PDB file of C-alpha atoms in Angstrom:
ATOM      1  CA  ASP J   1       0.000   0.000   0.000  1.00 51.00           C
ATOM      2  CA  GLY J   2       1.813   3.119  -1.186  1.00 61.00           C
ATOM      3  CA  GLY J   3       1.663   6.443   0.542  1.00 92.00           C
ATOM      4  CA  ILE J   4       2.995   8.772   3.206  1.00 95.00           C
ATOM      5  CA  THR J   5       2.926   7.687   6.830  1.00 96.00           C
ATOM      6  CA  GLN J   6       3.198  10.145   9.669  1.00 97.00           C
ATOM      7  CA  SER J   7       3.558   9.205  13.304  1.00 96.00           C
ATOM      8  CA  PRO J   8       2.455   9.726  15.918  1.00 95.00           C
ATOM      9  CA  LYS J   9      -0.982  11.056  15.026  1.00 94.00           C
ATOM     10  CA  TYR J  10      -1.341  12.753  18.426  1.00 95.00           C
ATOM     11  CA  LEU J  11       1.522  13.920  20.607  1.00 93.00           C
ATOM     12  CA  PHE J  12       1.667  15.852  23.841  1.00 92.00           C
ATOM     13  CA  ARG J  13       4.852  17.684  24.765  1.00 88.00           C
ATOM     14  CA  LYS J  14       5.911  19.310  27.976  1.00 89.00           C
ATOM     15  CA  GLU J  15       7.424  22.747  27.716  1.00 86.00           C
ATOM     16  CA  GLY J  16      11.181  22.599  27.240  1.00 86.00           C
ATOM     17  CA  GLN J  17      11.158  19.187  25.577  1.00 90.00           C
ATOM     18  CA  ASN J  18      12.237  18.343  22.063  1.00 93.00           C
ATOM     19  CA  VAL J  19       9.960  16.041  20.066  1.00 95.00           C
ATOM     20  CA  THR J  20      10.448  14.339  16.722  1.00 96.00           C
ATOM     21  CA  LEU J  21       7.672  13.705  14.213  1.00 97.00           C
ATOM     22  CA  SER J  22       8.223  10.855  11.800  1.00 98.00           C
ATOM     23  CA  CYS J  23       7.449  10.940   8.077  1.00 98.00           C
ATOM     24  CA  GLU J  24       8.023   7.962   5.794  1.00 97.00           C
ATOM     25  CA  GLN J  25       7.038   7.583   2.137  1.00 97.00           C
ATOM     26  CA  ASN J  26       7.208   4.590  -0.192  1.00 95.00           C
ATOM     27  CA  LEU J  27       6.277   6.513  -3.343  1.00 94.00           C
ATOM     28  CA  ASN J  28       9.910   6.856  -4.465  1.00 93.00           C
ATOM     29  CA  HIS J  29       9.499  10.631  -4.369  1.00 93.00           C
ATOM     30  CA  ASP J  30      12.587  12.801  -4.332  1.00 92.00           C
ATOM     31  CA  ALA J  31      11.078  15.911  -2.731  1.00 92.00           C
ATOM     32  CA  MET J  32       9.632  16.042   0.779  1.00 94.00           C
ATOM     33  CA  TYR J  33       8.115  18.878   2.790  1.00 94.00           C
ATOM     34  CA  TRP J  34       6.926  19.842   6.252  1.00 96.00           C
ATOM     35  CA  TYR J  35       4.061  22.278   6.767  1.00 95.00           C
ATOM     36  CA  ARG J  36       2.514  23.703   9.898  1.00 96.00           C
ATOM     37  CA  GLN J  37      -1.199  24.484  10.115  1.00 95.00           C
ATOM     38  CA  ASP J  38      -2.760  26.403  13.008  1.00 93.00           C
ATOM     39  CA  PRO J  39      -6.525  26.073  13.628  1.00 87.00           C
ATOM     40  CA  GLY J  40      -8.506  27.840  10.924  1.00 84.00           C
ATOM     41  CA  GLN J  41      -5.344  28.934   9.150  1.00 87.00           C
ATOM     42  CA  GLY J  42      -3.432  28.038   6.006  1.00 89.00           C
ATOM     43  CA  LEU J  43      -0.347  25.906   5.513  1.00 92.00           C
ATOM     44  CA  ARG J  44       3.047  27.415   6.237  1.00 93.00           C
ATOM     45  CA  LEU J  45       6.223  25.821   4.913  1.00 92.00           C
ATOM     46  CA  ILE J  46       8.765  24.837   7.571  1.00 95.00           C
ATOM     47  CA  TYR J  47      11.408  22.939   5.597  1.00 95.00           C
ATOM     48  CA  TYR J  48      11.673  21.147   2.303  1.00 92.00           C
ATOM     49  CA  SER J  49      14.137  18.741   0.753  1.00 94.00           C
ATOM     50  CA  GLN J  50      14.617  18.072  -2.935  1.00 90.00           C
ATOM     51  CA  ILE J  51      17.190  15.321  -2.565  1.00 92.00           C
ATOM     52  CA  VAL J  52      18.869  13.139   0.047  1.00 95.00           C
ATOM     53  CA  ASN J  53      21.271  14.982   2.357  1.00 95.00           C
ATOM     54  CA  ASP J  54      19.972  18.372   1.285  1.00 94.00           C
ATOM     55  CA  PHE J  55      17.198  20.599   2.644  1.00 95.00           C
ATOM     56  CA  GLN J  56      16.161  24.249   2.650  1.00 93.00           C
ATOM     57  CA  LYS J  57      14.392  26.478   5.136  1.00 94.00           C
ATOM     58  CA  GLY J  58      10.845  27.545   4.457  1.00 91.00           C
ATOM     59  CA  ASP J  59       9.049  30.555   5.890  1.00 89.00           C
ATOM     60  CA  ILE J  60       8.967  29.449   9.544  1.00 94.00           C
ATOM     61  CA  ALA J  61      12.057  27.275  10.118  1.00 96.00           C
ATOM     62  CA  GLU J  62      13.074  28.840  13.444  1.00 95.00           C
ATOM     63  CA  GLY J  63      12.754  26.358  16.301  1.00 95.00           C
ATOM     64  CA  TYR J  64      12.620  23.345  13.978  1.00 97.00           C
ATOM     65  CA  SER J  65      15.219  20.991  12.533  1.00 97.00           C
ATOM     66  CA  VAL J  66      15.125  18.239   9.915  1.00 98.00           C
ATOM     67  CA  SER J  67      17.337  15.575   8.404  1.00 98.00           C
ATOM     68  CA  ARG J  68      17.222  13.683   5.112  1.00 97.00           C
ATOM     69  CA  GLU J  69      19.556  10.730   5.476  1.00 97.00           C
ATOM     70  CA  LYS J  70      17.332   8.425   3.448  1.00 97.00           C
ATOM     71  CA  LYS J  71      15.135   9.119   0.449  1.00 97.00           C
ATOM     72  CA  GLU J  72      12.044   7.715   2.125  1.00 97.00           C
ATOM     73  CA  SER J  73      12.398   9.499   5.463  1.00 98.00           C
ATOM     74  CA  PHE J  74      12.181  13.164   6.492  1.00 98.00           C
ATOM     75  CA  PRO J  75      11.783  13.507  10.278  1.00 98.00           C
ATOM     76  CA  LEU J  76      10.976  16.869  11.859  1.00 98.00           C
ATOM     77  CA  THR J  77      12.234  17.825  15.315  1.00 97.00           C
ATOM     78  CA  VAL J  78      10.344  20.503  17.188  1.00 95.00           C
ATOM     79  CA  THR J  79      12.874  21.967  19.586  1.00 93.00           C
ATOM     80  CA  SER J  80      12.373  23.803  22.847  1.00 87.00           C
ATOM     81  CA  ALA J  81      13.279  26.983  20.953  1.00 86.00           C
ATOM     82  CA  GLN J  82       9.897  26.856  19.206  1.00 87.00           C
ATOM     83  CA  LYS J  83       7.821  29.049  21.497  1.00 85.00           C
ATOM     84  CA  ASN J  84       4.364  28.093  20.302  1.00 89.00           C
ATOM     85  CA  PRO J  85       4.528  24.604  18.827  1.00 92.00           C
ATOM     86  CA  THR J  86       0.897  23.557  19.321  1.00 94.00           C
ATOM     87  CA  ALA J  87      -0.366  22.930  15.775  1.00 95.00           C
ATOM     88  CA  PHE J  88      -1.232  20.379  13.109  1.00 96.00           C
ATOM     89  CA  TYR J  89       1.874  19.237  11.210  1.00 97.00           C
ATOM     90  CA  LEU J  90       1.649  17.908   7.682  1.00 96.00           C
ATOM     91  CA  CYS J  91       4.346  16.043   5.813  1.00 97.00           C
ATOM     92  CA  ALA J  92       4.195  15.846   2.029  1.00 94.00           C
ATOM     93  CA  SER J  93       6.151  14.532  -0.928  1.00 93.00           C
ATOM     94  CA  SER J  94       6.342  14.866  -4.702  1.00 90.00           C
ATOM     95  CA  MET J  95       8.447  13.854  -7.667  1.00 85.00           C
ATOM     96  CA  ALA J  96      11.475  16.099  -8.086  1.00 72.00           C
ATOM     97  CA  SER J  97      10.517  17.544 -11.442  1.00 64.00           C
ATOM     98  CA  SER J  98       8.888  20.940 -11.431  1.00 62.00           C
ATOM     99  CA  GLY J  99       5.132  20.969 -11.338  1.00 68.00           C
ATOM    100  CA  ASN J 100       4.334  17.586  -9.855  1.00 77.00           C
ATOM    101  CA  THR J 101       1.425  16.860  -7.577  1.00 83.00           C
ATOM    102  CA  ILE J 102       2.192  17.042  -3.879  1.00 87.00           C
ATOM    103  CA  TYR J 103       0.775  14.271  -1.691  1.00 91.00           C
ATOM    104  CA  PHE J 104       0.146  14.713   2.015  1.00 94.00           C
ATOM    105  CA  GLY J 105       0.344  12.414   4.986  1.00 96.00           C
ATOM    106  CA  GLU J 106      -2.557  12.310   7.441  1.00 95.00           C
ATOM    107  CA  GLY J 107      -0.889  14.784   9.766  1.00 95.00           C
ATOM    108  CA  SER J 108       0.281  14.891  13.361  1.00 96.00           C
ATOM    109  CA  TRP J 109      -1.397  16.913  16.094  1.00 95.00           C
ATOM    110  CA  LEU J 110       1.114  18.336  18.568  1.00 95.00           C
ATOM    111  CA  THR J 111      -0.063  19.860  21.827  1.00 94.00           C
ATOM    112  CA  VAL J 112       2.118  21.489  24.471  1.00 88.00           C
ATOM    113  CA  VAL J 113       0.937  20.786  28.000  1.00 84.00           C
TER     114      VAL J 113
ATOM    115  CA  GLY P   1       9.454  34.366  -2.074  1.00 62.00           C
ATOM    116  CA  GLU P   2       6.148  33.921  -3.826  1.00 71.00           C
ATOM    117  CA  ASN P   3       3.351  36.161  -2.555  1.00 84.00           C
ATOM    118  CA  VAL P   4       0.057  34.255  -2.775  1.00 90.00           C
ATOM    119  CA  GLU P   5      -3.355  35.725  -2.022  1.00 93.00           C
ATOM    120  CA  GLN P   6      -6.759  34.069  -2.110  1.00 95.00           C
ATOM    121  CA  HIS P   7     -10.151  35.770  -2.291  1.00 96.00           C
ATOM    122  CA  PRO P   8     -12.595  35.543  -0.725  1.00 97.00           C
ATOM    123  CA  SER P   9     -11.495  34.106   2.618  1.00 95.00           C
ATOM    124  CA  THR P  10     -14.995  32.763   3.236  1.00 97.00           C
ATOM    125  CA  LEU P  11     -17.774  31.978   0.793  1.00 98.00           C
ATOM    126  CA  SER P  12     -21.310  30.798   1.470  1.00 98.00           C
ATOM    127  CA  VAL P  13     -23.597  29.629  -1.338  1.00 98.00           C
ATOM    128  CA  GLN P  14     -26.882  27.818  -1.689  1.00 98.00           C
ATOM    129  CA  GLU P  15     -26.819  24.253  -2.913  1.00 98.00           C
ATOM    130  CA  GLY P  16     -26.906  24.241  -6.705  1.00 98.00           C
ATOM    131  CA  ASP P  17     -25.289  27.658  -7.087  1.00 98.00           C
ATOM    132  CA  SER P  18     -21.793  28.244  -8.455  1.00 98.00           C
ATOM    133  CA  ALA P  19     -18.725  29.195  -6.440  1.00 98.00           C
ATOM    134  CA  VAL P  20     -15.608  30.989  -7.653  1.00 98.00           C
ATOM    135  CA  ILE P  21     -12.353  31.401  -5.729  1.00 98.00           C
ATOM    136  CA  LYS P  22      -9.506  33.533  -7.044  1.00 98.00           C
ATOM    137  CA  CYS P  23      -5.778  33.178  -6.401  1.00 97.00           C
ATOM    138  CA  THR P  24      -3.218  35.848  -7.253  1.00 96.00           C
ATOM    139  CA  TYR P  25       0.531  35.288  -7.244  1.00 93.00           C
ATOM    140  CA  SER P  26       3.624  37.404  -7.701  1.00 90.00           C
ATOM    141  CA  ASP P  27       6.222  35.240  -9.437  1.00 85.00           C
ATOM    142  CA  SER P  28       5.778  35.473 -13.214  1.00 84.00           C
ATOM    143  CA  ALA P  29       7.953  32.360 -13.585  1.00 83.00           C
ATOM    144  CA  SER P  30       5.346  30.174 -11.840  1.00 85.00           C
ATOM    145  CA  ASN P  31       4.253  27.432 -14.199  1.00 85.00           C
ATOM    146  CA  TYR P  32       2.077  25.045 -12.198  1.00 89.00           C
ATOM    147  CA  PHE P  33      -1.227  26.013 -10.582  1.00 92.00           C
ATOM    148  CA  PRO P  34      -3.016  23.452  -8.391  1.00 94.00           C
ATOM    149  CA  TRP P  35      -6.043  23.663  -6.127  1.00 96.00           C
ATOM    150  CA  TYR P  36      -6.357  21.550  -2.979  1.00 96.00           C
ATOM    151  CA  LYS P  37      -9.417  20.716  -0.896  1.00 97.00           C
ATOM    152  CA  GLN P  38      -9.147  20.141   2.838  1.00 96.00           C
ATOM    153  CA  GLU P  39     -12.024  18.774   4.867  1.00 94.00           C
ATOM    154  CA  LEU P  40     -12.104  19.414   8.595  1.00 88.00           C
ATOM    155  CA  GLY P  41      -9.324  17.572  10.416  1.00 85.00           C
ATOM    156  CA  LYS P  42      -8.060  15.867   7.280  1.00 91.00           C
ATOM    157  CA  ARG P  43      -5.175  16.257   4.890  1.00 93.00           C
ATOM    158  CA  PRO P  44      -5.372  18.495   1.792  1.00 94.00           C
ATOM    159  CA  GLN P  45      -6.006  16.653  -1.459  1.00 94.00           C
ATOM    160  CA  LEU P  46      -5.473  17.794  -5.021  1.00 94.00           C
ATOM    161  CA  ILE P  47      -8.732  18.383  -6.875  1.00 96.00           C
ATOM    162  CA  ILE P  48      -7.549  20.040 -10.079  1.00 96.00           C
ATOM    163  CA  ASP P  49      -4.427  21.591 -11.542  1.00 93.00           C
ATOM    164  CA  ILE P  50      -3.336  23.482 -14.638  1.00 92.00           C
ATOM    165  CA  ARG P  51      -0.030  24.229 -16.306  1.00 87.00           C
ATOM    166  CA  SER P  52       1.089  27.496 -17.842  1.00 80.00           C
ATOM    167  CA  ASN P  53       0.573  26.413 -21.439  1.00 80.00           C
ATOM    168  CA  VAL P  54      -3.164  25.921 -20.909  1.00 81.00           C
ATOM    169  CA  GLY P  55      -5.807  28.562 -20.199  1.00 90.00           C
ATOM    170  CA  GLU P  56      -8.603  26.385 -18.824  1.00 94.00           C
ATOM    171  CA  LYS P  57      -9.178  22.865 -17.594  1.00 94.00           C
ATOM    172  CA  LYS P  58     -12.425  21.210 -16.589  1.00 96.00           C
ATOM    173  CA  ASP P  59     -13.232  18.062 -14.651  1.00 95.00           C
ATOM    174  CA  GLN P  60     -16.960  17.468 -14.253  1.00 96.00           C
ATOM    175  CA  ARG P  61     -18.263  20.214 -11.919  1.00 97.00           C
ATOM    176  CA  ILE P  62     -14.825  21.692 -11.271  1.00 98.00           C
ATOM    177  CA  ALA P  63     -12.809  23.962 -13.538  1.00 98.00           C
ATOM    178  CA  VAL P  64      -9.670  26.074 -13.261  1.00 97.00           C
ATOM    179  CA  THR P  65      -8.895  29.103 -15.404  1.00 97.00           C
ATOM    180  CA  LEU P  66      -5.513  30.789 -15.706  1.00 96.00           C
ATOM    181  CA  ASN P  67      -4.599  34.345 -16.651  1.00 94.00           C
ATOM    182  CA  LYS P  68      -0.801  34.450 -16.749  1.00 91.00           C
ATOM    183  CA  THR P  69      -0.670  38.072 -17.866  1.00 92.00           C
ATOM    184  CA  ALA P  70      -2.612  39.214 -14.824  1.00 93.00           C
ATOM    185  CA  LYS P  71      -1.001  36.519 -12.623  1.00 93.00           C
ATOM    186  CA  HIS P  72      -4.119  34.946 -11.244  1.00 95.00           C
ATOM    187  CA  PHE P  73      -6.018  31.690 -11.543  1.00 96.00           C
ATOM    188  CA  SER P  74      -9.469  30.743 -10.358  1.00 98.00           C
ATOM    189  CA  LEU P  75     -11.354  27.693  -9.153  1.00 98.00           C
ATOM    190  CA  HIS P  76     -14.917  27.320 -10.414  1.00 98.00           C
ATOM    191  CA  ILE P  77     -17.371  24.872  -8.851  1.00 98.00           C
ATOM    192  CA  THR P  78     -20.769  24.528 -10.506  1.00 98.00           C
ATOM    193  CA  GLU P  79     -23.931  22.910  -9.130  1.00 98.00           C
ATOM    194  CA  THR P  80     -22.481  22.975  -5.620  1.00 98.00           C
ATOM    195  CA  GLN P  81     -23.369  20.219  -3.168  1.00 97.00           C
ATOM    196  CA  PRO P  82     -23.092  20.097   0.643  1.00 96.00           C
ATOM    197  CA  GLU P  83     -20.082  17.766   0.331  1.00 96.00           C
ATOM    198  CA  ASP P  84     -18.222  20.575  -1.446  1.00 97.00           C
ATOM    199  CA  SER P  85     -18.076  22.373   1.916  1.00 97.00           C
ATOM    200  CA  ALA P  86     -14.393  22.518   2.858  1.00 97.00           C
ATOM    201  CA  VAL P  87     -11.377  24.801   2.814  1.00 97.00           C
ATOM    202  CA  TYR P  88      -9.770  25.292  -0.588  1.00 98.00           C
ATOM    203  CA  PHE P  89      -6.127  26.234  -1.069  1.00 96.00           C
ATOM    204  CA  CYS P  90      -4.227  27.385  -4.120  1.00 95.00           C
ATOM    205  CA  ALA P  91      -0.497  26.654  -4.357  1.00 91.00           C
ATOM    206  CA  PRO P  92       1.219  28.231  -7.361  1.00 90.00           C
ATOM    207  CA  LEU P  93       4.613  26.662  -7.832  1.00 84.00           C
ATOM    208  CA  TYR P  94       7.567  28.856  -7.037  1.00 69.00           C
ATOM    209  CA  ASN P  95      11.211  27.882  -7.370  1.00 62.00           C
ATOM    210  CA  ASN P  96      10.805  24.278  -8.424  1.00 62.00           C
ATOM    211  CA  ASN P  97       9.125  22.343  -5.646  1.00 62.00           C
ATOM    212  CA  ASP P  98       9.203  25.191  -3.142  1.00 69.00           C
ATOM    213  CA  MET P  99       5.429  25.234  -2.953  1.00 76.00           C
ATOM    214  CA  ARG P 100       3.676  28.006  -1.027  1.00 82.00           C
ATOM    215  CA  PHE P 101      -0.017  27.815  -0.201  1.00 89.00           C
ATOM    216  CA  GLY P 102      -2.600  30.571  -0.114  1.00 91.00           C
ATOM    217  CA  ALA P 103      -4.345  31.306   3.188  1.00 92.00           C
ATOM    218  CA  GLY P 104      -7.374  29.287   2.133  1.00 95.00           C
ATOM    219  CA  THR P 105     -11.051  29.895   1.360  1.00 97.00           C
ATOM    220  CA  ARG P 106     -13.706  28.349   3.560  1.00 96.00           C
ATOM    221  CA  LEU P 107     -16.628  27.332   1.359  1.00 98.00           C
ATOM    222  CA  THR P 108     -19.979  26.544   2.944  1.00 98.00           C
ATOM    223  CA  VAL P 109     -22.757  25.081   0.805  1.00 98.00           C
ATOM    224  CA  LYS P 110     -26.146  25.445   2.435  1.00 96.00           C
ATOM    225  CA  PRO P 111     -28.687  22.711   1.679  1.00 92.00           C
TER     226      PRO P 111
END
């Protein structure tokens, strides 16, 4: 069954803790993305990666970190430096060529308690 | 980066009426223009897209029109149904896979 798998679906974090959200895809896509969505708001780009071992900052990268050691995996770490991390996080992927459809995972809900 | 604006931010129509959502962008080099639909609590999904060499594309009740000169493209939904109620996002492609989304339009179709 091909697709993008995000885990966990729900996560609670204490203030000051780092947490890592997992994103795995078996679509053989080169490009992967992380977006943040606050309630009732649009999608804001955190980081994206067009190829293994390379990634670029999006609009709101501060307080987040990523790695791309494998083509199929693009984990996102929400660090303690992110002051307001409570949000819905969406991972996505697409073929590397310009103008290809982007496919989303089911998302992860992160709540700071 | 790409400046993307969607209008209106909310839209309410009666079932059976048409709905039109407009997306303006700033990068004249953009060449791919998709629309995504997001239902409450779910992931966005592509509903229709168009490339820069085409002016209009239609898929049943949904159509997208592109005006590259004016740098805007629009989503048209005809014969709206309650299940069309969702948030719609445009995402003109900027800088090869650096995809920025509009702020979204919340469409409500009243039965």
